[in-house]
Tab-separated table of C-alpha atoms in Angstrom:
chain	number	residue	atom	x	y	z
R	122	MET	CA	1.419	-2.239	6.296
R	123	THR	CA	-0.643	-5.428	6.511
R	124	GLY	CA	-4.004	-3.792	6.945
R	125	TYR	CA	-6.443	-5.600	4.639
R	126	LYS	CA	-9.069	-8.257	5.301
R	127	ASN	CA	-10.830	-10.296	2.636
R	128	CYS	CA	-14.625	-9.797	2.717
R	129	ILE	CA	-17.525	-11.244	0.739
R	130	MET	CA	-20.363	-8.897	-0.177
R	131	SER	CA	-23.279	-8.512	-2.535
R	132	LYS	CA	-23.112	-6.384	-5.672
R	133	PHE	CA	-26.354	-5.215	-7.268
R	134	SER	CA	-26.745	-4.074	-10.877
R	135	GLY	CA	-30.441	-3.294	-10.933
R	136	PRO	CA	-32.255	-6.472	-9.881
R	137	GLU	CA	-29.209	-8.652	-10.623
R	138	LYS	CA	-27.075	-9.703	-7.665
R	139	ASP	CA	-23.544	-11.085	-7.634
R	140	GLU	CA	-21.285	-12.025	-4.768
R	141	ILE	CA	-17.871	-10.411	-4.945
R	142	CYS	CA	-14.754	-10.539	-2.834
R	143	LEU	CA	-13.073	-7.296	-1.800
R	144	ASP	CA	-10.130	-6.427	0.410
R	145	LEU	CA	-11.266	-3.939	3.051
R	146	ILE	CA	-8.906	-1.895	5.163
R	147	LYS	CA	-8.626	-3.181	8.716
R	148	GLU	CA	-9.112	-1.173	11.889
R	149	ASP	CA	-7.739	-2.901	14.981
R	150	PRO	CA	-7.099	-1.735	18.558
R	151	LEU	CA	-3.574	-0.821	19.599
R	152	SER	CA	-2.894	-0.802	23.322
R	153	ILE	CA	-0.204	1.593	24.546
R	154	ARG	CA	1.364	0.740	27.902
R	155	ILE	CA	3.654	3.172	29.712
R	156	GLN	CA	5.817	2.134	32.648
R	157	GLY	CA	4.021	-1.194	32.705
R	158	LYS	CA	0.548	0.328	33.012
R	159	PRO	CA	-2.220	0.722	30.412
R	160	TYR	CA	-2.238	4.303	29.133
R	161	THR	CA	-4.660	4.309	26.209
R	162	VAL	CA	-6.132	2.230	23.398
R	163	VAL	CA	-6.426	3.618	19.867
R	164	LEU	CA	-8.048	2.168	16.777
R	165	ARG	CA	-5.667	2.137	13.854
R	166	THR	CA	-4.728	0.457	10.589
R	167	PRO	CA	-2.138	-2.240	11.416
R	168	GLY	CA	1.446	-1.372	10.528
R	169	ASP	CA	4.186	0.991	11.756
R	170	GLU	CA	3.119	0.435	15.371
R	171	ILE	CA	6.436	1.469	16.932
R	172	ALA	CA	6.585	4.676	14.895
R	173	HIS	CA	2.917	5.273	15.695
R	174	VAL	CA	3.554	5.111	19.432
R	175	ALA	CA	6.710	7.230	19.177
R	176	GLY	CA	4.735	9.951	17.402
R	177	PHE	CA	1.834	9.628	19.832
R	178	CYS	CA	4.195	10.057	22.789
R	179	LEU	CA	5.704	13.187	21.271
R	180	GLY	CA	2.309	14.682	20.499
R	181	GLU	CA	1.012	14.070	24.015
R	182	GLY	CA	4.111	15.522	25.692
R	183	ILE	CA	5.211	12.163	27.077
R	184	ILE	CA	8.576	12.662	25.361
R	185	ASP	CA	10.414	15.586	23.812
R	186	SER	CA	12.856	13.428	21.848
R	187	SER	CA	13.894	9.820	21.371
R	188	ASP	CA	16.437	10.308	24.171
R	189	ASP	CA	13.550	10.192	26.665
R	190	PHE	CA	12.860	6.538	25.847
R	191	GLU	CA	14.508	3.845	27.909
R	192	ASN	CA	12.807	1.248	25.748
R	193	LEU	CA	10.088	1.168	23.096
R	194	GLY	CA	8.837	-2.071	21.583
R	195	TYR	CA	6.186	-4.742	21.216
R	196	CYS	CA	4.899	-6.722	24.168
R	197	GLY	CA	6.417	-10.057	23.206
R	198	GLU	CA	5.089	-11.091	19.797
R	199	ASP	CA	1.836	-9.172	20.126
R	200	VAL	CA	1.866	-6.353	17.533
R	201	ASN	CA	-1.326	-4.945	19.055
R	202	VAL	CA	0.425	-3.969	22.286
R	203	VAL	CA	3.375	-1.552	22.461
R	204	THR	CA	5.188	-0.909	25.721
R	205	VAL	CA	7.002	2.316	26.574
R	206	THR	CA	9.630	2.645	29.270
R	207	LEU	CA	10.875	6.154	30.005
R	208	LYS	CA	14.146	7.218	31.534
R	209	PRO	CA	13.839	8.084	35.240
R	210	GLU	CA	14.625	11.763	34.699
R	211	ARG	CA	11.792	12.031	32.171
R	212	ILE	CA	9.326	10.328	34.500
R	213	ASN	CA	10.094	12.931	37.154
R	214	ARG	CA	9.329	15.767	34.715
R	215	ILE	CA	5.863	14.646	33.604
R	216	PRO	CA	3.990	13.161	36.597
R	217	ASP	CA	0.669	14.782	35.663
R	218	ILE	CA	0.808	13.522	32.088
R	219	LEU	CA	1.528	9.973	33.204
R	220	LYS	CA	-1.389	10.166	35.633
R	221	ARG	CA	-3.454	11.676	32.805
R	222	ARG	CA	-4.337	14.722	34.875
R	223	GLY	CA	-5.222	17.575	32.550
R	224	PHE	CA	-5.230	15.102	29.664
R	225	ILE	CA	-7.273	16.451	26.727
R	226	SER	CA	-8.862	13.725	24.653
R	227	GLN	CA	-8.955	14.239	20.901
R	228	THR	CA	-12.746	14.029	21.237
R	229	SER	CA	-13.060	16.103	24.394
R	230	CYS	CA	-16.135	18.200	25.056
R	231	GLY	CA	-17.349	20.543	27.763
R	232	ILE	CA	-14.432	22.918	27.268
R	233	CYS	CA	-14.488	26.124	25.276
R	234	GLY	CA	-12.109	26.908	22.433
R	235	LYS	CA	-10.173	29.591	24.306
R	236	GLU	CA	-9.629	27.314	27.308
R	237	LEU	CA	-8.440	24.562	25.016
R	238	VAL	CA	-5.933	26.751	23.176
R	239	ASP	CA	-4.635	28.200	26.446
R	240	ASP	CA	-4.189	24.701	27.868
R	241	LEU	CA	-2.408	23.398	24.784
R	242	LYS	CA	-0.084	26.398	24.668
R	243	GLN	CA	1.155	25.595	28.163
R	244	ASN	CA	2.866	22.485	26.747
R	245	ILE	CA	3.891	23.841	23.337
R	246	THR	CA	6.296	26.690	22.702
R	247	PRO	CA	5.961	28.912	19.608
R	248	ILE	CA	8.067	27.744	16.681
R	249	LEU	CA	11.166	29.858	16.078
R	250	GLU	CA	11.525	31.825	12.881
R	251	GLY	CA	13.472	30.183	10.080
R	252	PRO	CA	13.969	30.269	6.305
R	253	LYS	CA	10.850	30.904	4.252
R	254	VAL	CA	9.271	27.902	2.571
R	255	ASP	CA	8.739	28.135	-1.187
R	256	ALA	CA	4.948	27.949	-1.564
R	257	LYS	CA	5.250	26.570	-5.102
R	258	MET	CA	7.441	23.727	-3.847
R	259	ALA	CA	5.091	22.949	-0.964
R	260	THR	CA	2.120	22.941	-3.337
R	261	HIS	CA	3.947	20.426	-5.520
R	262	CYS	CA	4.493	18.234	-2.445
R	263	LEU	CA	0.762	18.386	-1.732
R	264	ASN	CA	-0.262	17.611	-5.301
R	265	THR	CA	2.095	14.625	-5.559
R	266	LEU	CA	1.341	13.165	-2.125
R	267	SER	CA	-0.549	10.241	-3.658
R	268	ASP	CA	2.667	9.157	-5.403
R	269	HIS	CA	4.037	8.246	-1.969
R	270	GLN	CA	0.933	6.387	-0.768
R	271	THR	CA	0.484	2.632	-0.811
R	272	HIS	CA	-3.191	2.688	0.171
R	273	ARG	CA	-4.392	5.959	-1.336
R	274	GLN	CA	-7.954	4.725	-1.866
R	275	SER	CA	-8.424	3.588	1.723
R	276	CYS	CA	-6.314	5.692	4.074
R	277	HIS	CA	-5.447	9.200	5.088
R	278	ALA	CA	-1.826	10.175	4.617
R	279	ALA	CA	0.569	12.606	6.255
R	280	ALA	CA	3.955	13.335	4.704
R	281	ILE	CA	6.781	15.467	6.072
R	282	PHE	CA	9.306	17.251	3.875
R	283	THR	CA	12.433	19.328	4.372
R	284	GLY	CA	12.416	23.008	3.494
R	285	ASP	CA	13.745	22.214	0.027
R	286	GLY	CA	11.148	19.525	-0.709
R	287	LYS	CA	12.962	16.329	0.224
R	288	LEU	CA	10.590	13.649	1.512
R	289	LEU	CA	11.412	12.569	5.056
R	290	SER	CA	8.509	10.305	6.014
R	291	VAL	CA	4.982	9.194	5.163
R	292	GLY	CA	2.319	7.730	7.433
R	293	GLU	CA	-0.940	6.125	6.313
R	294	ASP	CA	-3.950	5.143	8.396
R	295	VAL	CA	-7.738	5.216	8.387
R	296	GLY	CA	-7.389	7.809	11.151
R	297	ARG	CA	-5.865	11.146	10.175
R	298	HIS	CA	-4.336	11.558	13.652
R	299	ASN	CA	-2.771	8.115	13.467
R	300	ALA	CA	-1.314	8.848	10.032
R	301	LEU	CA	0.392	11.948	11.415
R	302	ASP	CA	1.624	10.116	14.514
R	303	LYS	CA	3.193	7.462	12.289
R	304	SER	CA	4.875	10.040	10.069
R	305	ILE	CA	6.246	12.048	12.996
R	306	GLY	CA	7.222	8.867	14.827
R	307	LYS	CA	9.441	7.813	11.940
R	308	LEU	CA	11.365	11.075	12.320
R	309	VAL	CA	11.699	10.431	16.052
R	310	GLN	CA	13.084	6.963	15.357
R	311	ASP	CA	15.465	8.176	12.627
R	312	GLY	CA	16.782	11.140	14.627
R	313	LYS	CA	15.464	13.578	12.003
R	314	LEU	CA	12.935	15.445	14.116
R	315	ASP	CA	14.732	18.753	13.535
R	316	MET	CA	14.611	18.422	9.726
R	317	GLY	CA	10.870	18.667	9.098
R	318	SER	CA	9.651	21.976	7.666
R	319	VAL	CA	6.528	21.146	5.652
R	320	LEU	CA	3.662	18.821	6.541
R	321	VAL	CA	1.161	17.849	3.837
R	322	LEU	CA	-2.154	16.209	4.686
R	323	THR	CA	-4.958	14.474	2.844
R	324	SER	CA	-7.379	15.635	5.511
R	325	ARG	CA	-8.871	18.812	6.906
R	326	ILE	CA	-6.560	20.630	9.363
R	327	SER	CA	-7.991	20.260	12.856
R	328	TYR	CA	-6.577	21.693	16.064
R	329	GLU	CA	-5.132	18.346	17.190
R	330	LEU	CA	-3.163	18.006	13.941
R	331	VAL	CA	-1.779	21.494	14.513
R	332	GLN	CA	-0.897	20.447	18.054
R	333	LYS	CA	1.003	17.367	16.860
R	334	ALA	CA	2.849	19.328	14.154
R	335	ALA	CA	3.795	22.026	16.651
R	336	ARG	CA	5.198	19.446	19.070
R	337	ALA	CA	7.363	18.235	16.165
R	338	LYS	CA	8.390	21.854	15.396
R	339	ILE	CA	6.979	21.719	11.856
R	340	PRO	CA	6.094	25.323	10.944
R	341	VAL	CA	4.133	24.920	7.689
R	342	ILE	CA	1.070	22.774	6.955
R	343	PHE	CA	-0.463	22.325	3.482
R	344	ALA	CA	-3.681	20.323	3.164
R	345	VAL	CA	-6.347	19.418	0.650
R	346	SER	CA	-9.050	20.934	2.875
R	347	GLY	CA	-9.180	24.081	4.958
R	348	PRO	CA	-8.632	24.278	8.706
R	349	THR	CA	-11.138	24.669	11.497
R	350	ALA	CA	-11.388	28.023	13.234
R	351	LEU	CA	-9.780	26.556	16.361
R	352	ALA	CA	-6.887	25.176	14.312
R	353	VAL	CA	-6.202	28.644	12.902
R	354	GLU	CA	-6.353	30.197	16.371
R	355	LEU	CA	-3.850	27.707	17.751
R	356	ALA	CA	-1.535	27.861	14.725
R	357	GLU	CA	-1.526	31.655	14.694
R	358	SER	CA	-0.598	31.756	18.385
R	359	LEU	CA	2.343	29.407	17.693
R	360	GLY	CA	3.600	31.207	14.577
R	361	MET	CA	2.647	28.481	12.116
R	362	ALA	CA	1.385	28.685	8.528
R	363	LEU	CA	-1.802	26.899	7.454
R	364	VAL	CA	-2.516	26.636	3.729
R	365	CYS	CA	-4.999	24.806	1.523
R	366	GLN	CA	-5.477	24.677	-2.221
R	367	THR	CA	-8.782	25.482	-3.886
R	368	ARG	CA	-10.258	23.508	-6.751
R	369	ASN	CA	-9.027	26.085	-9.237
R	370	LYS	CA	-5.496	25.741	-7.767
R	371	ASP	CA	-5.470	29.033	-5.861
R	372	LEU	CA	-3.930	29.004	-2.388
R	373	PHE	CA	-5.748	30.073	0.759
R	374	VAL	CA	-3.265	31.141	3.424
R	375	PHE	CA	-5.147	31.247	6.720
R	376	CYS	CA	-2.217	32.353	8.887
R	377	GLY	CA	1.572	32.496	8.893
R	378	GLU	CA	2.081	34.178	5.540
R	379	HIS	CA	5.462	35.356	6.840
R	380	ARG	CA	6.619	31.709	6.702
R	381	LEU	CA	6.108	31.510	2.932
R	382	ALA	CA	7.917	32.712	-0.145
R	383	MET	CA	5.121	33.390	-2.637
R	384	VAL	CA	6.601	33.150	-6.129
């Protein structure tokens, strides 16, 4: 990640003023083009652009796996533009998504929670039952997440682990959604999308993070903050577990207790 910019600012200690130089995290636009046409622009911390777009495409239903890509790469030498070319058979399956009909923005309004969940569920199937995840192990993954971060003071992070606690990928970004897209996108690129069992987050669990995790078939989410009510509603309908840790180290399991082995 090359996401810092040198900035000069004033530092006050009472009436005394000094000029200091600090590296501030950058936030630059990333243009995503699909089939040669502009699709969307997102603000993100520079770095991991290809993984970011791969994860974004999975989360939005543009792809189901890396096999749906004909090509994925930068537009020439411009790292702020990523172009996506889909295989013809995939294009024929998602005409409405490519035309952005029924597209739900991450900041959409004017739609009630029930309508939103019902709409999202049309494109996401419930996650199949599997082995229980050791809650103690997942808690350890959450508590040691900062060990895997490069920019822990500046960015959100999303890390994905196997069911036995092996780290698969980490994404960092000023945007929590971008961090998750990057982390999931790395699994798409590495062909490990079917290995993720536990997602740990530095952020609150919102419905769109549940949506992205569900598209990646990750059944268990642990986070430092609790979920929104809409996130719980969506996760419960998809058979997922949402967990956060309190300040005194207790666990709040909001849904999906059947996914966990509580030791």
